[in-house]
Amino acid sequence: DLLLTLKNPAQTGFTSRFANAGDTKGYGIEFNITSHNISNPNFNWQTNFNISHNMSIVTDLGYGVDYVSTYGSPLMFGYKVGYPANALWGYQYAGVWHSTEEIEDNNYTHAYYTNTYRCGSAKYVDVNHDGSLDIEDIIYMGSTDPIVSGGLQNTFRIFKFTVDMYFTYSLGGKIYNISENSCLGTSNQNSNKYRYMMDGWHPVRNPDSDIPSAYSTQYSSDFFIHDASYLRLKTLSVSYTFNLTKKVKWLRDITLSAYADNLFLLDRYNGFDPDVTSSKTVRRLDNASYPNPRTYMFSIKMRY
């Protein structure tokens, strides 16, 4: 079943409700392998690797509708029959206007649309060439679901030392940077900006730039959709065990451990973390989401 937000008459006291009003079909494959690389009394090395590919397709939305928007106006996240459940939607960004000749030619072709027809303003593909941007010009931008994801764990035991390293990875899949869309990458004057805004179009400094000028207003588009692939050192732990059976009759051993979580992240995303979301029902929607924290822990374990 597909959980959708349905509208209620306002006089009921609730303007919307959740309901299982649609259907999806899911499929995937997962593979796991464990290898005992070295095994002897003083040194042991074990590796575990897993990889998976999963996808869910919307097969029915109920109530005879073509699509259902789950976030954004116009459609940014939403369900449409035949597309992934975690599909991204938006206008197709086409750079900026570089000359008045381009703008004049567009008056006849209607190939692009912009909110302000002047040099440096962002322009978007007018799919149906009707001289406006509406729901008919929104296209599928990919899915937030990764192509493959999984983890790699290596465990080393050297005498009484144990070292455990666990990496997680995600390849493919995209993320919508809503913060960039609303303030960090637009003309909003009340917020900080990404560094690339300094390379925006300017008639003297950057006349060939395809980044909108500082005064240009932007729409929801693939300009704010980014690759969400990453490699993360999820956990790293080190422990040492003191054997006390020969020294203390009532105490077998003591184990000292140090544990760290989220130590390292390699990614291409311009936000803090590509593996976050600001929504309960939408995956990888970054609207000023708090990044995954880095934590450290220490422990002492005694066995009697």
PDB file of C-alpha atoms in Angstrom:
ATOM      1  CA  ASP A   1       0.000   0.000   0.000  1.00  0.00           C
ATOM      2  CA  LEU A   2       0.983   3.609  -0.590  1.00  0.00           C
ATOM      3  CA  LEU A   3       0.460   6.132   2.218  1.00  0.00           C
ATOM      4  CA  LEU A   4      -1.013   9.353   0.811  1.00  0.00           C
ATOM      5  CA  THR A   5      -2.182  12.633   2.287  1.00  0.00           C
ATOM      6  CA  LEU A   6      -5.840  13.176   1.434  1.00  0.00           C
ATOM      7  CA  LYS A   7      -7.778  16.399   1.925  1.00  0.00           C
ATOM      8  CA  ASN A   8     -10.603  16.673   4.427  1.00  0.00           C
ATOM      9  CA  PRO A   9     -13.397  19.265   4.600  1.00  0.00           C
ATOM     10  CA  ALA A  10     -12.118  22.020   6.916  1.00  0.00           C
ATOM     11  CA  GLN A  11     -15.276  21.862   9.034  1.00  0.00           C
ATOM     12  CA  THR A  12     -14.234  18.413  10.279  1.00  0.00           C
ATOM     13  CA  GLY A  13     -11.413  20.053  12.232  1.00  0.00           C
ATOM     14  CA  PHE A  14      -8.644  18.455  10.130  1.00  0.00           C
ATOM     15  CA  THR A  15      -7.693  19.652   6.650  1.00  0.00           C
ATOM     16  CA  SER A  16      -5.944  16.395   5.709  1.00  0.00           C
ATOM     17  CA  ARG A  17      -5.456  12.787   6.733  1.00  0.00           C
ATOM     18  CA  PHE A  18      -3.205   9.847   5.876  1.00  0.00           C
ATOM     19  CA  ALA A  19      -4.722   6.915   4.018  1.00  0.00           C
ATOM     20  CA  ASN A  20      -3.577   3.814   2.138  1.00  0.00           C
ATOM     21  CA  ALA A  21      -4.966   5.035  -1.170  1.00  0.00           C
ATOM     22  CA  GLY A  22      -2.388   3.743  -3.642  1.00  0.00           C
ATOM     23  CA  ASP A  23      -0.353   0.697  -4.594  1.00  0.00           C
ATOM     24  CA  THR A  24       3.322   0.071  -5.303  1.00  0.00           C
ATOM     25  CA  LYS A  25       5.318  -2.879  -6.576  1.00  0.00           C
ATOM     26  CA  GLY A  26       8.738  -3.451  -5.075  1.00  0.00           C
ATOM     27  CA  TYR A  27      11.609  -5.617  -6.208  1.00  0.00           C
ATOM     28  CA  GLY A  28      15.285  -5.961  -5.476  1.00  0.00           C
ATOM     29  CA  ILE A  29      18.268  -8.167  -4.882  1.00  0.00           C
ATOM     30  CA  GLU A  30      20.699  -8.416  -1.990  1.00  0.00           C
ATOM     31  CA  PHE A  31      24.040 -10.193  -1.760  1.00  0.00           C
ATOM     32  CA  ASN A  32      26.200 -10.856   1.287  1.00  0.00           C
ATOM     33  CA  ILE A  33      29.543 -12.593   1.649  1.00  0.00           C
ATOM     34  CA  THR A  34      31.700 -13.277   4.708  1.00  0.00           C
ATOM     35  CA  SER A  35      35.388 -14.092   4.328  1.00  0.00           C
ATOM     36  CA  HIS A  36      37.725 -15.474   6.986  1.00  0.00           C
ATOM     37  CA  ASN A  37      40.932 -14.099   5.493  1.00  0.00           C
ATOM     38  CA  ILE A  38      43.398 -15.045   8.225  1.00  0.00           C
ATOM     39  CA  SER A  39      42.758 -17.221  11.241  1.00  0.00           C
ATOM     40  CA  ASN A  40      45.399 -18.228  13.782  1.00  0.00           C
ATOM     41  CA  PRO A  41      45.800 -17.937  17.581  1.00  0.00           C
ATOM     42  CA  ASN A  42      47.475 -14.512  17.512  1.00  0.00           C
ATOM     43  CA  PHE A  43      45.908 -12.858  14.474  1.00  0.00           C
ATOM     44  CA  ASN A  44      42.453 -13.061  12.982  1.00  0.00           C
ATOM     45  CA  TRP A  45      40.987 -11.062  10.096  1.00  0.00           C
ATOM     46  CA  GLN A  46      37.364 -11.342   8.998  1.00  0.00           C
ATOM     47  CA  THR A  47      35.580  -9.385   6.244  1.00  0.00           C
ATOM     48  CA  ASN A  48      31.874  -8.982   5.602  1.00  0.00           C
ATOM     49  CA  PHE A  49      30.582  -7.323   2.435  1.00  0.00           C
ATOM     50  CA  ASN A  50      27.003  -6.702   1.381  1.00  0.00           C
ATOM     51  CA  ILE A  51      25.395  -4.981  -1.597  1.00  0.00           C
ATOM     52  CA  SER A  52      21.746  -4.445  -2.485  1.00  0.00           C
ATOM     53  CA  HIS A  53      19.576  -2.953  -5.200  1.00  0.00           C
ATOM     54  CA  ASN A  54      15.957  -2.139  -4.429  1.00  0.00           C
ATOM     55  CA  MET A  55      13.260  -0.265  -6.314  1.00  0.00           C
ATOM     56  CA  SER A  56       9.547   0.400  -5.873  1.00  0.00           C
ATOM     57  CA  ILE A  57       7.244   1.487  -8.714  1.00  0.00           C
ATOM     58  CA  VAL A  58       3.886   3.212  -8.288  1.00  0.00           C
ATOM     59  CA  THR A  59       1.190   1.050  -9.905  1.00  0.00           C
ATOM     60  CA  ASP A  60      -2.001   2.782  -8.764  1.00  0.00           C
ATOM     61  CA  LEU A  61      -2.935   6.054  -7.068  1.00  0.00           C
ATOM     62  CA  GLY A  62      -6.647   5.468  -6.633  1.00  0.00           C
ATOM     63  CA  TYR A  63      -9.409   8.047  -7.133  1.00  0.00           C
ATOM     64  CA  GLY A  64      -8.540   8.252 -10.845  1.00  0.00           C
ATOM     65  CA  VAL A  65      -5.754  10.840 -10.444  1.00  0.00           C
ATOM     66  CA  ASP A  66      -2.629  11.002 -12.618  1.00  0.00           C
ATOM     67  CA  TYR A  67      -0.210  12.187  -9.954  1.00  0.00           C
ATOM     68  CA  VAL A  68      -0.112  13.070  -6.274  1.00  0.00           C
ATOM     69  CA  SER A  69       2.195  15.773  -4.929  1.00  0.00           C
ATOM     70  CA  THR A  70       3.887  14.933  -1.624  1.00  0.00           C
ATOM     71  CA  TYR A  71       5.981  18.095  -1.359  1.00  0.00           C
ATOM     72  CA  GLY A  72       6.357  21.390  -3.142  1.00  0.00           C
ATOM     73  CA  SER A  73       4.277  23.693  -5.257  1.00  0.00           C
ATOM     74  CA  PRO A  74       4.682  23.087  -8.096  1.00  0.00           C
ATOM     75  CA  LEU A  75       5.453  19.385  -7.888  1.00  0.00           C
ATOM     76  CA  MET A  76       8.910  18.565  -6.494  1.00  0.00           C
ATOM     77  CA  PHE A  77       8.285  15.220  -4.795  1.00  0.00           C
ATOM     78  CA  GLY A  78       5.319  13.138  -5.832  1.00  0.00           C
ATOM     79  CA  TYR A  79       3.812   9.884  -7.008  1.00  0.00           C
ATOM     80  CA  LYS A  80       2.974   9.088 -10.621  1.00  0.00           C
ATOM     81  CA  VAL A  81       1.933   5.718 -12.025  1.00  0.00           C
ATOM     82  CA  GLY A  82       4.837   3.970 -13.736  1.00  0.00           C
ATOM     83  CA  TYR A  83       7.532   5.944 -11.920  1.00  0.00           C
ATOM     84  CA  PRO A  84       9.542   5.195  -8.754  1.00  0.00           C
ATOM     85  CA  ALA A  85       7.851   5.883  -5.449  1.00  0.00           C
ATOM     86  CA  ASN A  86      10.755   8.157  -4.494  1.00  0.00           C
ATOM     87  CA  ALA A  87      10.703  10.168  -7.724  1.00  0.00           C
ATOM     88  CA  LEU A  88      11.963  13.744  -8.083  1.00  0.00           C
ATOM     89  CA  TRP A  89      10.275  16.310 -10.318  1.00  0.00           C
ATOM     90  CA  GLY A  90      10.998  19.852 -11.451  1.00  0.00           C
ATOM     91  CA  TYR A  91      11.666  22.245 -14.291  1.00  0.00           C
ATOM     92  CA  GLN A  92      14.686  21.716 -16.514  1.00  0.00           C
ATOM     93  CA  TYR A  93      17.268  24.409 -15.897  1.00  0.00           C
ATOM     94  CA  ALA A  94      18.758  25.865 -19.112  1.00  0.00           C
ATOM     95  CA  GLY A  95      21.317  28.381 -17.903  1.00  0.00           C
ATOM     96  CA  VAL A  96      20.898  32.159 -18.101  1.00  0.00           C
ATOM     97  CA  TRP A  97      20.239  34.762 -20.771  1.00  0.00           C
ATOM     98  CA  HIS A  98      23.543  36.077 -22.114  1.00  0.00           C
ATOM     99  CA  SER A  99      22.319  38.624 -24.647  1.00  0.00           C
ATOM    100  CA  THR A 100      19.248  40.555 -25.719  1.00  0.00           C
ATOM    101  CA  GLU A 101      19.386  38.655 -29.031  1.00  0.00           C
ATOM    102  CA  GLU A 102      18.666  35.388 -27.213  1.00  0.00           C
ATOM    103  CA  ILE A 103      15.689  36.956 -25.498  1.00  0.00           C
ATOM    104  CA  GLU A 104      14.319  38.387 -28.766  1.00  0.00           C
ATOM    105  CA  ASP A 105      14.662  35.040 -30.562  1.00  0.00           C
ATOM    106  CA  ASN A 106      12.797  33.339 -27.728  1.00  0.00           C
ATOM    107  CA  ASN A 107       9.793  35.598 -28.352  1.00  0.00           C
ATOM    108  CA  TYR A 108       9.216  33.539 -31.508  1.00  0.00           C
ATOM    109  CA  THR A 109      10.400  30.066 -30.486  1.00  0.00           C
ATOM    110  CA  HIS A 110       9.114  29.981 -26.856  1.00  0.00           C
ATOM    111  CA  ALA A 111      11.859  27.445 -26.176  1.00  0.00           C
ATOM    112  CA  TYR A 112      12.504  28.839 -22.718  1.00  0.00           C
ATOM    113  CA  TYR A 113      10.743  30.727 -19.987  1.00  0.00           C
ATOM    114  CA  THR A 114      11.919  32.994 -17.216  1.00  0.00           C
ATOM    115  CA  ASN A 115      10.284  35.204 -14.635  1.00  0.00           C
ATOM    116  CA  THR A 116      12.343  38.186 -15.799  1.00  0.00           C
ATOM    117  CA  TYR A 117      13.543  38.523 -19.374  1.00  0.00           C
ATOM    118  CA  ARG A 118      16.896  40.162 -18.824  1.00  0.00           C
ATOM    119  CA  CYS A 119      20.526  39.112 -19.054  1.00  0.00           C
ATOM    120  CA  GLY A 120      21.688  37.027 -16.109  1.00  0.00           C
ATOM    121  CA  SER A 121      18.217  35.698 -15.261  1.00  0.00           C
ATOM    122  CA  ALA A 122      17.706  31.957 -14.981  1.00  0.00           C
ATOM    123  CA  LYS A 123      15.806  30.317 -17.836  1.00  0.00           C
ATOM    124  CA  TYR A 124      13.964  27.012 -18.020  1.00  0.00           C
ATOM    125  CA  VAL A 125      12.879  24.693 -20.816  1.00  0.00           C
ATOM    126  CA  ASP A 126       9.318  25.433 -21.925  1.00  0.00           C
ATOM    127  CA  VAL A 127       8.413  21.848 -22.792  1.00  0.00           C
ATOM    128  CA  ASN A 128       5.145  22.593 -24.623  1.00  0.00           C
ATOM    129  CA  HIS A 129       6.293  25.994 -26.003  1.00  0.00           C
ATOM    130  CA  ASP A 130       3.254  27.859 -24.734  1.00  0.00           C
ATOM    131  CA  GLY A 131       5.149  30.800 -23.265  1.00  0.00           C
ATOM    132  CA  SER A 132       4.573  29.875 -19.615  1.00  0.00           C
ATOM    133  CA  LEU A 133       5.719  27.457 -16.927  1.00  0.00           C
ATOM    134  CA  ASP A 134       3.140  25.155 -15.372  1.00  0.00           C
ATOM    135  CA  ILE A 135       2.634  21.525 -14.395  1.00  0.00           C
ATOM    136  CA  GLU A 136       2.937  20.499 -18.065  1.00  0.00           C
ATOM    137  CA  ASP A 137       6.571  21.627 -18.106  1.00  0.00           C
ATOM    138  CA  ILE A 138       7.634  19.606 -15.063  1.00  0.00           C
ATOM    139  CA  ILE A 139       9.648  16.504 -15.939  1.00  0.00           C
ATOM    140  CA  TYR A 140      11.000  13.472 -14.116  1.00  0.00           C
ATOM    141  CA  MET A 141      14.396  14.223 -12.561  1.00  0.00           C
ATOM    142  CA  GLY A 142      15.377  10.804 -11.247  1.00  0.00           C
ATOM    143  CA  SER A 143      14.926   8.961  -7.988  1.00  0.00           C
ATOM    144  CA  THR A 144      16.285   9.381  -4.492  1.00  0.00           C
ATOM    145  CA  ASP A 145      16.790   5.607  -4.352  1.00  0.00           C
ATOM    146  CA  PRO A 146      20.426   4.577  -4.863  1.00  0.00           C
ATOM    147  CA  ILE A 147      21.366   2.195  -7.638  1.00  0.00           C
ATOM    148  CA  VAL A 148      23.273   0.084  -5.132  1.00  0.00           C
ATOM    149  CA  SER A 149      24.017   0.473  -1.435  1.00  0.00           C
ATOM    150  CA  GLY A 150      25.573  -1.606   1.292  1.00  0.00           C
ATOM    151  CA  GLY A 151      28.476  -1.923   3.674  1.00  0.00           C
ATOM    152  CA  LEU A 152      31.956  -3.315   4.214  1.00  0.00           C
ATOM    153  CA  GLN A 153      33.125  -4.483   7.627  1.00  0.00           C
ATOM    154  CA  ASN A 154      36.608  -5.600   8.618  1.00  0.00           C
ATOM    155  CA  THR A 155      37.357  -7.070  12.033  1.00  0.00           C
ATOM    156  CA  PHE A 156      40.935  -7.611  13.218  1.00  0.00           C
ATOM    157  CA  ARG A 157      41.958  -9.448  16.377  1.00  0.00           C
ATOM    158  CA  ILE A 158      45.638  -9.051  17.234  1.00  0.00           C
ATOM    159  CA  PHE A 159      46.530 -10.832  20.457  1.00  0.00           C
ATOM    160  CA  LYS A 160      44.141  -9.141  22.898  1.00  0.00           C
ATOM    161  CA  PHE A 161      43.402  -6.140  20.694  1.00  0.00           C
ATOM    162  CA  THR A 162      40.230  -6.014  18.562  1.00  0.00           C
ATOM    163  CA  VAL A 163      39.784  -3.397  15.835  1.00  0.00           C
ATOM    164  CA  ASP A 164      36.491  -3.132  13.939  1.00  0.00           C
ATOM    165  CA  MET A 165      35.882  -0.839  10.955  1.00  0.00           C
ATOM    166  CA  TYR A 166      32.495  -0.546   9.239  1.00  0.00           C
ATOM    167  CA  PHE A 167      32.027   1.443   6.010  1.00  0.00           C
ATOM    168  CA  THR A 168      28.648   2.179   4.422  1.00  0.00           C
ATOM    169  CA  TYR A 169      28.201   3.334   0.849  1.00  0.00           C
ATOM    170  CA  SER A 170      25.511   4.473  -1.545  1.00  0.00           C
ATOM    171  CA  LEU A 171      25.990   4.799  -5.314  1.00  0.00           C
ATOM    172  CA  GLY A 172      23.513   6.705  -7.447  1.00  0.00           C
ATOM    173  CA  GLY A 173      20.317   8.308  -6.283  1.00  0.00           C
ATOM    174  CA  LYS A 174      19.721  12.019  -5.901  1.00  0.00           C
ATOM    175  CA  ILE A 175      18.862  14.560  -3.224  1.00  0.00           C
ATOM    176  CA  TYR A 176      16.839  17.793  -3.423  1.00  0.00           C
ATOM    177  CA  ASN A 177      18.548  20.682  -1.631  1.00  0.00           C
ATOM    178  CA  ILE A 178      15.531  22.724  -0.563  1.00  0.00           C
ATOM    179  CA  SER A 179      17.707  25.092   1.487  1.00  0.00           C
ATOM    180  CA  GLU A 180      19.654  25.959  -1.643  1.00  0.00           C
ATOM    181  CA  ASN A 181      16.402  26.508  -3.520  1.00  0.00           C
ATOM    182  CA  SER A 182      14.895  28.790  -0.876  1.00  0.00           C
ATOM    183  CA  CYS A 183      17.885  30.880   0.187  1.00  0.00           C
ATOM    184  CA  LEU A 184      21.473  29.585  -0.150  1.00  0.00           C
ATOM    185  CA  GLY A 185      21.503  29.602  -3.961  1.00  0.00           C
ATOM    186  CA  THR A 186      18.971  32.317  -4.833  1.00  0.00           C
ATOM    187  CA  SER A 187      18.457  36.073  -4.614  1.00  0.00           C
ATOM    188  CA  ASN A 188      17.024  35.934  -1.075  1.00  0.00           C
ATOM    189  CA  GLN A 189      18.806  38.807   0.682  1.00  0.00           C
ATOM    190  CA  ASN A 190      18.152  37.600   4.224  1.00  0.00           C
ATOM    191  CA  SER A 191      20.472  34.582   4.294  1.00  0.00           C
ATOM    192  CA  ASN A 192      24.005  33.409   3.677  1.00  0.00           C
ATOM    193  CA  LYS A 193      24.941  32.066   0.252  1.00  0.00           C
ATOM    194  CA  TYR A 194      26.953  29.241  -1.229  1.00  0.00           C
ATOM    195  CA  ARG A 195      30.384  30.305  -2.449  1.00  0.00           C
ATOM    196  CA  TYR A 196      29.471  29.586  -6.091  1.00  0.00           C
ATOM    197  CA  MET A 197      27.073  32.570  -6.032  1.00  0.00           C
ATOM    198  CA  MET A 198      30.171  34.767  -6.364  1.00  0.00           C
ATOM    199  CA  ASP A 199      30.615  33.218  -9.836  1.00  0.00           C
ATOM    200  CA  GLY A 200      27.112  34.215 -10.929  1.00  0.00           C
ATOM    201  CA  TRP A 201      26.515  36.082 -14.173  1.00  0.00           C
ATOM    202  CA  HIS A 202      27.778  39.660 -14.277  1.00  0.00           C
ATOM    203  CA  PRO A 203      28.132  41.846 -17.401  1.00  0.00           C
ATOM    204  CA  VAL A 204      31.782  42.623 -16.591  1.00  0.00           C
ATOM    205  CA  ARG A 205      33.172  39.971 -14.236  1.00  0.00           C
ATOM    206  CA  ASN A 206      31.369  36.836 -15.489  1.00  0.00           C
ATOM    207  CA  PRO A 207      29.579  37.506 -18.791  1.00  0.00           C
ATOM    208  CA  ASP A 208      29.788  33.831 -19.867  1.00  0.00           C
ATOM    209  CA  SER A 209      28.611  32.286 -16.584  1.00  0.00           C
ATOM    210  CA  ASP A 210      25.571  30.003 -16.546  1.00  0.00           C
ATOM    211  CA  ILE A 211      24.989  30.615 -12.852  1.00  0.00           C
ATOM    212  CA  PRO A 212      22.157  33.124 -12.298  1.00  0.00           C
ATOM    213  CA  SER A 213      23.034  36.619 -11.164  1.00  0.00           C
ATOM    214  CA  ALA A 214      22.480  37.677  -7.578  1.00  0.00           C
ATOM    215  CA  TYR A 215      19.148  39.344  -8.401  1.00  0.00           C
ATOM    216  CA  SER A 216      17.676  36.415 -10.324  1.00  0.00           C
ATOM    217  CA  THR A 217      14.725  34.493  -8.885  1.00  0.00           C
ATOM    218  CA  GLN A 218      14.783  30.732  -9.433  1.00  0.00           C
ATOM    219  CA  TYR A 219      12.194  27.986  -9.670  1.00  0.00           C
ATOM    220  CA  SER A 220      12.366  24.394  -8.421  1.00  0.00           C
ATOM    221  CA  SER A 221      14.565  22.640 -10.972  1.00  0.00           C
ATOM    222  CA  ASP A 222      17.396  20.202 -11.501  1.00  0.00           C
ATOM    223  CA  PHE A 223      19.764  23.058 -10.575  1.00  0.00           C
ATOM    224  CA  PHE A 224      19.054  22.120  -6.947  1.00  0.00           C
ATOM    225  CA  ILE A 225      19.155  18.330  -7.420  1.00  0.00           C
ATOM    226  CA  HIS A 226      22.478  16.672  -6.649  1.00  0.00           C
ATOM    227  CA  ASP A 227      24.182  13.302  -6.644  1.00  0.00           C
ATOM    228  CA  ALA A 228      23.652  11.642  -3.251  1.00  0.00           C
ATOM    229  CA  SER A 229      26.416   9.040  -3.575  1.00  0.00           C
ATOM    230  CA  TYR A 230      28.706   8.718  -0.592  1.00  0.00           C
ATOM    231  CA  LEU A 231      31.224   6.588   1.277  1.00  0.00           C
ATOM    232  CA  ARG A 232      31.052   6.821   5.062  1.00  0.00           C
ATOM    233  CA  LEU A 233      33.227   5.394   7.831  1.00  0.00           C
ATOM    234  CA  LYS A 234      30.199   4.586   9.924  1.00  0.00           C
ATOM    235  CA  THR A 235      31.857   3.039  12.946  1.00  0.00           C
ATOM    236  CA  LEU A 236      35.359   2.455  14.265  1.00  0.00           C
ATOM    237  CA  SER A 237      35.976   0.624  17.506  1.00  0.00           C
ATOM    238  CA  VAL A 238      39.111  -0.472  19.346  1.00  0.00           C
ATOM    239  CA  SER A 239      39.147  -2.671  22.432  1.00  0.00           C
ATOM    240  CA  TYR A 240      41.680  -4.447  24.632  1.00  0.00           C
ATOM    241  CA  THR A 241      41.001  -7.255  27.089  1.00  0.00           C
ATOM    242  CA  PHE A 242      42.972  -7.801  30.292  1.00  0.00           C
ATOM    243  CA  ASN A 243      42.860 -11.402  31.489  1.00  0.00           C
ATOM    244  CA  LEU A 244      42.796 -11.410  35.304  1.00  0.00           C
ATOM    245  CA  THR A 245      41.907 -15.008  36.146  1.00  0.00           C
ATOM    246  CA  LYS A 246      45.374 -15.709  37.520  1.00  0.00           C
ATOM    247  CA  LYS A 247      45.581 -12.491  39.565  1.00  0.00           C
ATOM    248  CA  VAL A 248      42.055 -11.957  40.887  1.00  0.00           C
ATOM    249  CA  LYS A 249      39.978 -15.015  41.740  1.00  0.00           C
ATOM    250  CA  TRP A 250      36.597 -13.295  41.550  1.00  0.00           C
ATOM    251  CA  LEU A 251      37.289 -11.382  38.291  1.00  0.00           C
ATOM    252  CA  ARG A 252      37.776 -13.062  34.927  1.00  0.00           C
ATOM    253  CA  ASP A 253      38.709 -10.111  32.695  1.00  0.00           C
ATOM    254  CA  ILE A 254      38.278  -6.397  31.964  1.00  0.00           C
ATOM    255  CA  THR A 255      37.711  -5.005  28.472  1.00  0.00           C
ATOM    256  CA  LEU A 256      38.402  -1.334  27.668  1.00  0.00           C
ATOM    257  CA  SER A 257      36.718  -0.047  24.496  1.00  0.00           C
ATOM    258  CA  ALA A 258      36.688   3.169  22.471  1.00  0.00           C
ATOM    259  CA  TYR A 259      33.979   3.682  19.866  1.00  0.00           C
ATOM    260  CA  ALA A 260      33.464   6.414  17.240  1.00  0.00           C
ATOM    261  CA  ASP A 261      30.508   6.887  14.912  1.00  0.00           C
ATOM    262  CA  ASN A 262      30.413   8.800  11.617  1.00  0.00           C
ATOM    263  CA  LEU A 263      34.115   9.635  11.527  1.00  0.00           C
ATOM    264  CA  PHE A 264      34.541  10.204   7.796  1.00  0.00           C
ATOM    265  CA  LEU A 265      32.294  11.107   4.859  1.00  0.00           C
ATOM    266  CA  LEU A 266      33.304  11.265   1.201  1.00  0.00           C
ATOM    267  CA  ASP A 267      30.634  12.757  -1.057  1.00  0.00           C
ATOM    268  CA  ARG A 268      29.944  15.283  -3.836  1.00  0.00           C
ATOM    269  CA  TYR A 269      26.901  16.890  -2.266  1.00  0.00           C
ATOM    270  CA  ASN A 270      27.063  20.643  -1.566  1.00  0.00           C
ATOM    271  CA  GLY A 271      25.034  20.275   1.635  1.00  0.00           C
ATOM    272  CA  PHE A 272      26.132  18.844   4.972  1.00  0.00           C
ATOM    273  CA  ASP A 273      25.059  15.227   4.484  1.00  0.00           C
ATOM    274  CA  PRO A 274      23.459  13.395   1.508  1.00  0.00           C
ATOM    275  CA  ASP A 275      21.852  10.785   3.757  1.00  0.00           C
ATOM    276  CA  VAL A 276      19.302  13.003   5.548  1.00  0.00           C
ATOM    277  CA  THR A 277      15.670  14.002   5.112  1.00  0.00           C
ATOM    278  CA  SER A 278      13.382  16.679   6.511  1.00  0.00           C
ATOM    279  CA  SER A 279      10.176  14.745   5.886  1.00  0.00           C
ATOM    280  CA  LYS A 280       8.448  11.741   7.393  1.00  0.00           C
ATOM    281  CA  THR A 281       7.207  10.492   4.023  1.00  0.00           C
ATOM    282  CA  VAL A 282       9.813  11.784   1.550  1.00  0.00           C
ATOM    283  CA  ARG A 283      13.326  10.414   1.244  1.00  0.00           C
ATOM    284  CA  ARG A 284      16.346  12.722   0.853  1.00  0.00           C
ATOM    285  CA  LEU A 285      14.641  16.081   1.130  1.00  0.00           C
ATOM    286  CA  ASP A 286      17.203  18.420   2.664  1.00  0.00           C
ATOM    287  CA  ASN A 287      15.438  21.456   4.082  1.00  0.00           C
ATOM    288  CA  ALA A 288      18.134  22.566   6.540  1.00  0.00           C
ATOM    289  CA  SER A 289      18.289  19.010   7.872  1.00  0.00           C
ATOM    290  CA  TYR A 290      20.613  18.458  10.803  1.00  0.00           C
ATOM    291  CA  PRO A 291      23.536  16.307   9.601  1.00  0.00           C
ATOM    292  CA  ASN A 292      24.350  12.946  11.106  1.00  0.00           C
ATOM    293  CA  PRO A 293      26.389  13.720  14.243  1.00  0.00           C
ATOM    294  CA  ARG A 294      29.875  12.465  15.044  1.00  0.00           C
ATOM    295  CA  THR A 295      29.897  10.698  18.391  1.00  0.00           C
ATOM    296  CA  TYR A 296      32.537   9.163  20.645  1.00  0.00           C
ATOM    297  CA  MET A 297      31.995   6.635  23.411  1.00  0.00           C
ATOM    298  CA  PHE A 298      34.152   4.795  25.916  1.00  0.00           C
ATOM    299  CA  SER A 299      33.262   1.733  27.943  1.00  0.00           C
ATOM    300  CA  ILE A 300      34.604  -0.618  30.575  1.00  0.00           C
ATOM    301  CA  LYS A 301      33.264  -4.183  30.769  1.00  0.00           C
ATOM    302  CA  MET A 302      34.058  -6.519  33.660  1.00  0.00           C
ATOM    303  CA  ARG A 303      33.247 -10.216  33.721  1.00  0.00           C
ATOM    304  CA  TYR A 304      33.057 -12.074  37.026  1.00  0.00           C
TER     305      TYR A 304
END
